[in-house]
Amino acid sequence: MNNPLDDLISLAERAYVRLEAEQLIEECLIQANPEPFNKLLEELVMAGTESLGILREILSVIRSVKSTLNQEGMGVQHDLKKTLSQFGVAIPRDPSGGAQESFWQIYHYGFFQEMKAHAPWLKMEDQLLLEEICNEAGKQVAQIARRLVLLKGLEEKVMDWITGMIYQIAHSSDLYPQTQQTPFHH
């Protein structure tokens, strides 16, 4: 039977690790540098399989941040669609993709030119305003994309180490004791 105090301490430790991981990941995203995170990973790996639970918690944090960033990106797309619709312009759909593809097309350089081609009736001042709006949305999407790429790298590293530790645990001699062979006596 588990001691309630031990359970509480374990929960507090996990909450602390999660908070620390969130702050470290945010720092890495702001600096666009995974090195502080890599150092933490190295320490956890050196600690051995006991850090498996912490790695799982960190993976959960990474996935949560990725989800938040994806939502931010979809918000940029929604806001841009809404703004464009006020000018009578729609984001052209990429026939090969769906909503996600139209989100990423905001990032590419010629996006405003595509918008302009689909709305030749716009006055010059409206075109200039839309160009500014499209450029700003492109900058936001580019920043989100860079952060998502960094997070994907962090996620892959953590998943690799988790997989390695699980493999190590599964193949450790402690888990599968060697059976002793006894010679047959006649």
Tab-separated table of C-alpha atoms in Angstrom:
chain	number	residue	atom	x	y	z
A	1	MET	CA	0.000	0.000	0.000
A	2	ASN	CA	1.340	3.427	-0.942
A	3	ASN	CA	1.860	6.058	1.663
A	4	PRO	CA	-0.356	9.119	0.897
A	5	LEU	CA	2.544	11.415	1.777
A	6	ASP	CA	4.786	9.635	-0.751
A	7	ASP	CA	2.074	10.016	-3.395
A	8	LEU	CA	1.769	13.722	-2.596
A	9	ILE	CA	5.537	14.212	-2.785
A	10	SER	CA	5.641	12.367	-6.111
A	11	LEU	CA	2.847	14.554	-7.469
A	12	ALA	CA	4.637	17.700	-6.289
A	13	GLU	CA	7.878	16.536	-7.909
A	14	ARG	CA	6.095	15.902	-11.216
A	15	ALA	CA	4.431	19.314	-11.079
A	16	TYR	CA	7.793	20.929	-10.390
A	17	VAL	CA	9.477	19.062	-13.245
A	18	ARG	CA	6.635	20.013	-15.577
A	19	LEU	CA	6.919	23.694	-14.618
A	20	GLU	CA	10.692	23.650	-15.032
A	21	ALA	CA	10.369	21.916	-18.409
A	22	GLU	CA	7.807	24.471	-19.600
A	23	GLN	CA	10.122	27.337	-18.648
A	24	LEU	CA	13.158	25.702	-20.236
A	25	ILE	CA	11.283	24.935	-23.468
A	26	GLU	CA	9.976	28.505	-23.628
A	27	GLU	CA	13.524	29.794	-23.124
A	28	CYS	CA	14.743	27.562	-25.969
A	29	LEU	CA	11.945	28.800	-28.238
A	30	ILE	CA	12.636	32.456	-27.470
A	31	GLN	CA	16.363	32.039	-28.072
A	32	ALA	CA	15.819	29.611	-30.991
A	33	ASN	CA	18.485	27.465	-29.354
A	34	PRO	CA	17.890	23.888	-28.133
A	35	GLU	CA	21.180	23.653	-26.187
A	36	PRO	CA	19.779	24.301	-22.662
A	37	PHE	CA	17.196	21.583	-23.288
A	38	ASN	CA	19.836	19.225	-24.692
A	39	LYS	CA	21.879	19.683	-21.494
A	40	LEU	CA	18.853	18.748	-19.384
A	41	LEU	CA	18.237	15.699	-21.566
A	42	GLU	CA	21.863	14.657	-21.188
A	43	GLU	CA	21.601	14.887	-17.394
A	44	LEU	CA	18.385	12.869	-17.374
A	45	VAL	CA	19.854	10.197	-19.615
A	46	MET	CA	22.960	9.987	-17.454
A	47	ALA	CA	20.683	9.482	-14.427
A	48	GLY	CA	19.487	6.271	-16.047
A	49	THR	CA	16.132	4.616	-16.361
A	50	GLU	CA	14.888	6.252	-13.156
A	51	SER	CA	14.343	9.412	-15.213
A	52	LEU	CA	11.897	7.696	-17.592
A	53	GLY	CA	8.885	9.207	-15.806
A	54	ILE	CA	10.427	12.673	-16.021
A	55	LEU	CA	11.097	12.215	-19.731
A	56	ARG	CA	7.469	11.224	-20.267
A	57	GLU	CA	6.368	14.333	-18.393
A	58	ILE	CA	8.659	16.484	-20.558
A	59	LEU	CA	7.277	14.843	-23.706
A	60	SER	CA	3.795	15.749	-22.508
A	61	VAL	CA	4.901	19.377	-22.046
A	62	ILE	CA	6.397	19.494	-25.543
A	63	ARG	CA	3.197	18.146	-27.074
A	64	SER	CA	1.126	20.640	-25.119
A	65	VAL	CA	3.283	23.539	-26.364
A	66	LYS	CA	3.037	22.182	-29.933
A	67	SER	CA	-0.734	22.059	-29.640
A	68	THR	CA	-0.824	25.637	-28.357
A	69	LEU	CA	1.384	26.816	-31.225
A	70	ASN	CA	-0.774	25.024	-33.774
A	71	GLN	CA	-3.818	26.729	-32.287
A	72	GLU	CA	-2.012	30.082	-32.512
A	73	GLY	CA	-1.272	29.392	-36.155
A	74	MET	CA	-4.862	28.503	-36.881
A	75	GLY	CA	-5.862	31.724	-35.107
A	76	VAL	CA	-3.596	33.727	-37.439
A	77	GLN	CA	-5.227	31.986	-40.395
A	78	HIS	CA	-8.730	32.649	-39.044
A	79	ASP	CA	-7.976	36.317	-38.378
A	80	LEU	CA	-6.474	36.744	-41.834
A	81	LYS	CA	-9.466	35.059	-43.509
A	82	LYS	CA	-11.814	37.292	-41.544
A	83	THR	CA	-9.882	40.440	-42.474
A	84	LEU	CA	-9.641	39.442	-46.135
A	85	SER	CA	-13.342	38.687	-46.273
A	86	GLN	CA	-14.019	42.280	-45.156
A	87	PHE	CA	-12.295	43.317	-48.391
A	88	GLY	CA	-14.186	40.706	-50.406
A	89	VAL	CA	-11.126	38.496	-50.842
A	90	ALA	CA	-10.753	34.802	-49.934
A	91	ILE	CA	-7.607	32.782	-49.370
A	92	PRO	CA	-7.298	30.590	-52.462
A	93	ARG	CA	-7.432	26.911	-51.628
A	94	ASP	CA	-4.546	24.686	-52.531
A	95	PRO	CA	-6.220	21.773	-54.357
A	96	SER	CA	-3.686	19.310	-52.955
A	97	GLY	CA	-4.209	20.303	-49.344
A	98	GLY	CA	-6.813	21.417	-46.914
A	99	ALA	CA	-6.990	23.926	-44.109
A	100	GLN	CA	-3.456	23.106	-42.976
A	101	GLU	CA	-2.076	23.784	-46.463
A	102	SER	CA	-3.824	27.156	-46.678
A	103	PHE	CA	-2.326	27.977	-43.270
A	104	TRP	CA	1.213	27.289	-44.492
A	105	GLN	CA	0.705	29.139	-47.776
A	106	ILE	CA	0.397	32.352	-45.719
A	107	TYR	CA	4.092	31.872	-44.992
A	108	HIS	CA	5.361	31.997	-48.556
A	109	TYR	CA	6.628	35.222	-50.072
A	110	GLY	CA	4.210	35.608	-53.007
A	111	PHE	CA	1.083	35.257	-50.883
A	112	PHE	CA	0.003	38.878	-51.233
A	113	GLN	CA	0.493	38.741	-55.012
A	114	GLU	CA	-1.910	35.791	-55.107
A	115	MET	CA	-4.422	37.765	-53.043
A	116	LYS	CA	-4.038	40.755	-55.336
A	117	ALA	CA	-4.566	38.587	-58.434
A	118	HIS	CA	-7.841	37.287	-56.965
A	119	ALA	CA	-9.078	40.823	-56.209
A	120	PRO	CA	-8.209	43.169	-59.103
A	121	TRP	CA	-11.049	45.514	-58.065
A	122	LEU	CA	-9.299	46.680	-54.886
A	123	LYS	CA	-8.327	50.344	-54.605
A	124	MET	CA	-4.640	51.152	-54.193
A	125	GLU	CA	-4.970	52.102	-50.482
A	126	ASP	CA	-6.806	48.829	-49.809
A	127	GLN	CA	-4.085	46.918	-51.650
A	128	LEU	CA	-1.397	48.578	-49.540
A	129	LEU	CA	-3.297	47.805	-46.341
A	130	LEU	CA	-3.835	44.199	-47.381
A	131	GLU	CA	-0.172	43.847	-48.303
A	132	GLU	CA	0.784	45.018	-44.819
A	133	ILE	CA	-1.748	42.648	-43.228
A	134	CYS	CA	-0.529	39.697	-45.339
A	135	ASN	CA	3.111	40.459	-44.557
A	136	GLU	CA	2.390	40.626	-40.821
A	137	ALA	CA	0.467	37.342	-40.951
A	138	GLY	CA	3.387	35.820	-42.874
A	139	LYS	CA	5.826	36.948	-40.176
A	140	GLN	CA	3.627	35.439	-37.468
A	141	VAL	CA	3.322	32.141	-39.340
A	142	ALA	CA	7.088	32.081	-39.978
A	143	GLN	CA	7.764	32.531	-36.259
A	144	ILE	CA	5.280	29.782	-35.382
A	145	ALA	CA	6.810	27.506	-38.025
A	146	ARG	CA	10.332	28.022	-36.653
A	147	ARG	CA	9.135	27.225	-33.156
A	148	LEU	CA	7.291	24.116	-34.344
A	149	VAL	CA	10.396	22.859	-36.152
A	150	LEU	CA	12.457	23.330	-32.981
A	151	LEU	CA	9.789	21.575	-30.905
A	152	LYS	CA	9.633	18.690	-33.364
A	153	GLY	CA	13.377	18.199	-32.924
A	154	LEU	CA	13.042	18.263	-29.125
A	155	GLU	CA	10.120	15.843	-29.273
A	156	GLU	CA	12.053	13.401	-31.473
A	157	LYS	CA	15.056	13.472	-29.120
A	158	VAL	CA	12.908	12.818	-26.063
A	159	MET	CA	11.010	10.025	-27.839
A	160	ASP	CA	14.299	8.426	-28.932
A	161	TRP	CA	15.611	8.438	-25.367
A	162	ILE	CA	12.337	7.104	-23.976
A	163	THR	CA	12.407	4.308	-26.544
A	164	GLY	CA	16.028	3.558	-25.675
A	165	MET	CA	15.294	3.444	-21.965
A	166	ILE	CA	12.272	1.204	-22.460
A	167	TYR	CA	14.418	-1.097	-24.586
A	168	GLN	CA	17.078	-1.109	-21.880
A	169	ILE	CA	14.520	-1.912	-19.188
A	170	ALA	CA	12.941	-4.646	-21.288
A	171	HIS	CA	16.285	-6.274	-21.966
A	172	SER	CA	17.881	-5.834	-18.571
A	173	SER	CA	18.945	-8.953	-16.748
A	174	ASP	CA	16.881	-7.883	-13.735
A	175	LEU	CA	13.647	-8.191	-15.650
A	176	TYR	CA	14.353	-11.534	-17.253
A	177	PRO	CA	16.399	-13.638	-14.847
A	178	GLN	CA	18.574	-16.218	-16.500
A	179	THR	CA	17.247	-19.733	-16.076
A	180	GLN	CA	19.815	-22.085	-14.776
A	181	GLN	CA	20.219	-25.264	-16.656
A	182	THR	CA	20.670	-28.318	-14.541
A	183	PRO	CA	22.462	-31.319	-15.909
A	184	PHE	CA	20.454	-34.470	-16.240
A	185	HIS	CA	21.411	-37.236	-13.856
A	186	HIS	CA	20.876	-40.788	-14.782
